[in-house]
Amino acid sequence: MSKQIQIAIDGPAGAGKSTIAKIVAEELGFTYIDTGAMYRAVTYKAMKENINLNDAIALEKMLLLTSIDLKPSENGQLVYLDGVDVSQLIRSNEVTANVSEVSAHANIREILVKKQQELAASGGIVMDGRDIATHVLKDAELKIFMSATAEERAKRRFIDNEKRGIPSSIETLKQEIIQRDKFDSEREASPLVQAEDAIYLDTTELSIEEAAKSILRLAKEKME
Ligand code: C5P
């Protein structure tokens, strides 16, 4: 059996992390964990319960009484919040617009990071997010920082939204992406930043398959 390694994939919004990470995990028979989905699930519940997203204590109280489960399925990873499938609901424009505010709270990150580390404790893992290489899986054998131009990322989100039946415009998405990246990069708690030992992968000109192939090539070198 080949070596079970940890692969950390970080980068800004819409760089293709989830799509590519999922393919890499499938090819290697590894578990895929989308950490952004966890922050989205917390945001969704807080909004539904009318909790002030600025109130870190109230959010923490809520989170301690919340269960978030990620389950693989034929249609990708499903996200269960307190036993209910919220996979589609957490992708709404409202959740997207508010998730950075929630994820900036250090106490919320601490709880979710612990859960992410527990999920990654056994077997081969591909995890994507913003702070995976720098905080969650510091010892990951392979670290990738994936990006693409804001224009290209907005286009991809637009196509993705169309498929999900969510109305949007490319220009609005581009502004939203730039705003969210700025917020995620400038926050104090584990900001979005490329780890020193991460490999930079620009996916602007790459197809999904090409990007997945280049990560698989690097992964196989580490697994030898
Ligand atoms: O990856 P996705 O776009 O779904 O992430 C949603 C948001 O969750 C990000 O904009 C960021 O604020 C937060 N996030 C984070 N740390 C992670 C993953 C996501 O702060 N590891």
Coordinates of C-alpha atoms and ligand atoms in Angstrom, one line a residue:
M1 CA 0.0 0.0 0.0
S2 CA 1.3 3.5 -0.8
K3 CA 2.0 6.0 1.9
Q4 CA -1.0 7.9 3.4
I5 CA -0.1 11.5 3.3
Q6 CA -1.8 14.8 4.1
I7 CA -2.3 17.3 1.3
A8 CA -3.2 20.9 2.3
I9 CA -4.7 23.2 -0.4
D10 CA -5.1 26.9 0.5
G11 CA -6.0 29.9 -1.6
P12 CA -8.4 32.7 -2.2
A13 CA -12.1 32.4 -3.1
G14 CA -12.9 30.7 -6.4
A15 CA -9.4 29.5 -7.2
G16 CA -10.8 26.0 -7.9
K17 CA -9.7 24.5 -4.6
S18 CA -12.8 22.3 -3.8
T19 CA -13.3 21.0 -7.3
I20 CA -9.6 20.1 -7.7
A21 CA -9.2 18.8 -4.2
K22 CA -12.1 16.5 -4.6
I23 CA -10.6 14.9 -7.8
V24 CA -7.2 14.5 -6.2
A25 CA -8.8 12.8 -3.1
E26 CA -10.9 10.5 -5.3
E27 CA -7.9 9.5 -7.4
L28 CA -5.8 8.7 -4.4
G29 CA -8.6 7.1 -2.4
F30 CA -8.2 9.8 0.3
T31 CA -10.8 11.6 2.4
Y32 CA -11.6 15.1 1.2
I33 CA -12.5 17.8 3.8
D34 CA -13.8 21.2 2.7
T35 CA -13.2 23.4 5.7
G36 CA -14.9 26.4 4.2
A37 CA -18.2 24.4 4.4
M38 CA -17.8 24.4 8.2
Y39 CA -17.5 28.1 8.5
R40 CA -20.4 28.5 6.1
A41 CA -22.6 26.1 8.2
V42 CA -21.8 28.1 11.4
T43 CA -22.7 31.4 9.5
Y44 CA -25.9 29.9 8.1
K45 CA -27.1 28.8 11.6
A46 CA -26.1 32.1 13.2
M47 CA -28.1 34.1 10.6
K48 CA -31.1 31.8 11.0
E49 CA -31.0 32.3 14.7
N50 CA -30.6 36.0 14.4
I51 CA -27.3 36.0 16.3
N52 CA -25.2 39.1 16.0
L53 CA -22.3 38.0 13.8
N54 CA -20.0 40.4 15.7
D55 CA -20.7 38.7 19.0
A56 CA -18.0 36.1 19.3
I57 CA -19.3 34.8 22.7
A58 CA -22.9 34.3 21.4
L59 CA -21.5 32.5 18.3
E60 CA -19.3 30.3 20.5
K61 CA -22.3 29.4 22.7
M62 CA -24.3 28.5 19.6
L63 CA -21.4 26.5 18.1
L64 CA -20.9 24.4 21.2
L65 CA -24.5 23.2 20.8
T66 CA -24.1 22.5 17.1
S67 CA -23.2 19.4 15.2
I68 CA -21.5 19.7 11.8
D69 CA -20.9 16.5 9.8
L70 CA -19.3 16.2 6.4
K71 CA -20.3 13.1 4.4
P72 CA -19.0 12.0 1.0
S73 CA -21.7 11.3 -1.6
E74 CA -21.8 10.6 -5.4
N75 CA -22.6 14.3 -5.8
G76 CA -19.7 15.5 -3.8
Q77 CA -19.4 16.2 -0.1
L78 CA -22.6 16.7 1.8
V79 CA -22.8 19.0 4.8
Y80 CA -25.1 18.2 7.7
L81 CA -26.0 20.8 10.3
D82 CA -27.6 19.3 13.4
G83 CA -28.6 16.3 11.3
V84 CA -30.1 18.3 8.4
D85 CA -28.5 18.5 4.9
V86 CA -27.6 22.1 4.3
S87 CA -25.2 21.5 1.4
Q88 CA -27.0 23.9 -0.9
L89 CA -28.2 26.4 1.7
I90 CA -24.7 27.3 2.8
R91 CA -23.8 28.4 -0.7
S92 CA -26.3 31.2 -0.8
N93 CA -25.2 34.8 -1.6
E94 CA -26.2 35.8 2.0
V95 CA -24.0 33.2 3.6
T96 CA -21.1 34.0 1.2
A97 CA -21.4 37.7 2.1
N98 CA -21.3 37.1 5.8
V99 CA -19.0 34.1 6.3
S100 CA -15.7 36.1 6.5
E101 CA -17.1 38.1 9.5
V102 CA -17.8 34.8 11.4
S103 CA -14.5 33.1 10.4
A104 CA -12.5 36.1 11.7
H105 CA -13.3 35.2 15.3
A106 CA -10.4 33.4 16.9
N107 CA -12.6 31.4 19.3
I108 CA -14.7 30.1 16.5
R109 CA -11.6 29.1 14.5
E110 CA -10.2 27.3 17.5
I111 CA -13.2 25.0 17.8
L112 CA -13.4 24.3 14.1
V113 CA -9.6 23.8 13.7
K114 CA -9.7 21.2 16.5
K115 CA -12.5 19.4 14.7
Q116 CA -10.6 19.5 11.4
Q117 CA -7.5 18.1 13.0
E118 CA -9.5 15.3 14.5
L119 CA -11.0 14.5 11.1
A120 CA -7.5 14.4 9.5
A121 CA -6.0 12.2 12.2
S122 CA -6.3 9.0 10.4
G123 CA -5.5 8.0 6.8
G124 CA -4.8 10.0 3.7
I125 CA -6.4 13.4 3.6
V126 CA -6.9 16.3 1.2
M127 CA -8.1 19.4 3.0
D128 CA -8.8 22.7 1.5
G129 CA -9.3 26.2 3.1
R130 CA -7.3 29.3 4.0
D131 CA -5.1 28.3 6.9
I132 CA -4.6 24.5 6.4
A133 CA -0.9 24.7 5.6
T134 CA -0.1 27.4 8.1
H135 CA -2.2 26.2 11.1
V136 CA -4.5 23.2 10.7
L137 CA -2.1 20.7 9.1
K138 CA 1.3 22.3 9.6
D139 CA 3.1 19.0 9.0
A140 CA 1.3 18.1 5.8
E141 CA 3.6 16.4 3.4
L142 CA 2.3 18.4 0.4
K143 CA 1.2 22.0 0.6
I144 CA -0.4 23.9 -2.3
F145 CA -1.3 27.5 -2.6
M146 CA -3.8 27.8 -5.4
S147 CA -4.8 31.0 -7.1
A148 CA -6.0 32.6 -10.3
T149 CA -6.8 36.2 -11.4
A150 CA -9.9 37.7 -9.8
E151 CA -11.5 38.0 -13.2
E152 CA -11.1 34.3 -13.9
R153 CA -12.3 33.3 -10.4
A154 CA -15.4 35.5 -10.8
K155 CA -16.2 33.8 -14.1
R156 CA -15.9 30.3 -12.5
R157 CA -18.2 31.3 -9.6
F158 CA -20.7 32.6 -12.1
I159 CA -20.8 29.3 -14.0
D160 CA -20.9 27.5 -10.7
N161 CA -23.8 29.6 -9.5
E162 CA -25.7 29.1 -12.8
K163 CA -25.4 25.4 -12.3
R164 CA -26.8 25.7 -8.8
G165 CA -29.6 28.0 -9.9
I166 CA -28.3 30.9 -7.9
P167 CA -28.7 34.3 -9.8
S168 CA -25.5 36.5 -9.9
S169 CA -23.5 38.8 -12.2
I170 CA -19.8 38.5 -13.0
E171 CA -18.9 42.0 -11.9
T172 CA -20.7 41.7 -8.6
L173 CA -19.0 38.4 -8.0
K174 CA -15.6 39.9 -8.8
Q175 CA -16.1 42.7 -6.3
E176 CA -17.4 40.2 -3.7
I177 CA -14.4 37.9 -4.2
I178 CA -11.9 40.9 -3.9
Q179 CA -13.6 42.1 -0.7
R180 CA -13.7 38.6 0.9
D181 CA -10.0 37.9 0.0
K182 CA -9.1 41.3 1.5
F183 CA -11.0 40.5 4.7
D184 CA -9.6 37.0 4.9
S185 CA -6.1 38.2 4.3
E186 CA -6.1 41.1 6.7
R187 CA -7.8 39.4 9.7
E188 CA -5.7 38.8 12.8
A189 CA -6.5 35.2 13.4
S190 CA -4.9 32.8 10.9
P191 CA -5.1 35.1 7.9
L192 CA -5.1 33.8 4.3
V193 CA -1.4 33.7 3.5
Q194 CA 0.9 31.3 1.5
A195 CA 2.9 29.0 3.8
E196 CA 6.7 29.3 3.3
D197 CA 6.9 25.6 2.3
A198 CA 3.8 25.7 0.0
I199 CA 4.0 25.3 -3.8
Y200 CA 2.2 28.1 -5.7
L201 CA -0.1 26.9 -8.4
D202 CA -1.7 29.5 -10.7
T203 CA -4.8 27.9 -12.2
T204 CA -5.8 30.9 -14.5
E205 CA -4.7 29.1 -17.6
L206 CA -5.2 25.6 -16.4
S207 CA -8.2 23.3 -16.9
I208 CA -9.5 21.5 -13.8
E209 CA -7.9 18.2 -15.1
E210 CA -4.5 19.9 -15.7
A211 CA -4.5 21.4 -12.2
A212 CA -5.5 18.1 -10.6
K213 CA -2.9 16.2 -12.6
S214 CA -0.1 18.5 -11.4
I215 CA -1.1 18.1 -7.8
L216 CA -1.4 14.3 -8.3
R217 CA 2.1 14.2 -9.8
L218 CA 3.5 16.1 -6.7
A219 CA 1.5 13.8 -4.3
K220 CA 2.8 10.6 -5.9
E221 CA 6.4 11.9 -5.5
K222 CA 5.7 12.3 -1.8
M223 CA 4.0 8.9 -1.5
E224 CA 7.0 6.9 -2.9
Ligands
C5P1 O1 -13.8 28.0 0.7 P1 -15.1 28.9 0.9 O2 -15.2 30.0 -0.1 O3 -16.3 28.1 1.0 O4 -14.8 29.5 2.3 C1 -15.8 30.4 2.9 C2 -15.1 31.3 3.9 O5 -14.8 30.6 5.0 C3 -13.8 32.0 3.5 O6 -14.0 33.2 2.8 C4 -13.2 32.3 4.8 O7 -13.7 33.5 5.4 C5 -13.6 31.1 5.7 N1 -12.6 30.1 5.8 C6 -11.6 30.2 6.7 N2 -10.7 29.3 6.9 C7 -10.7 28.1 6.2 C8 -11.8 27.9 5.2 C9 -12.7 28.9 5.0 O8 -11.5 31.3 7.3 N3 -9.9 27.1 6.5

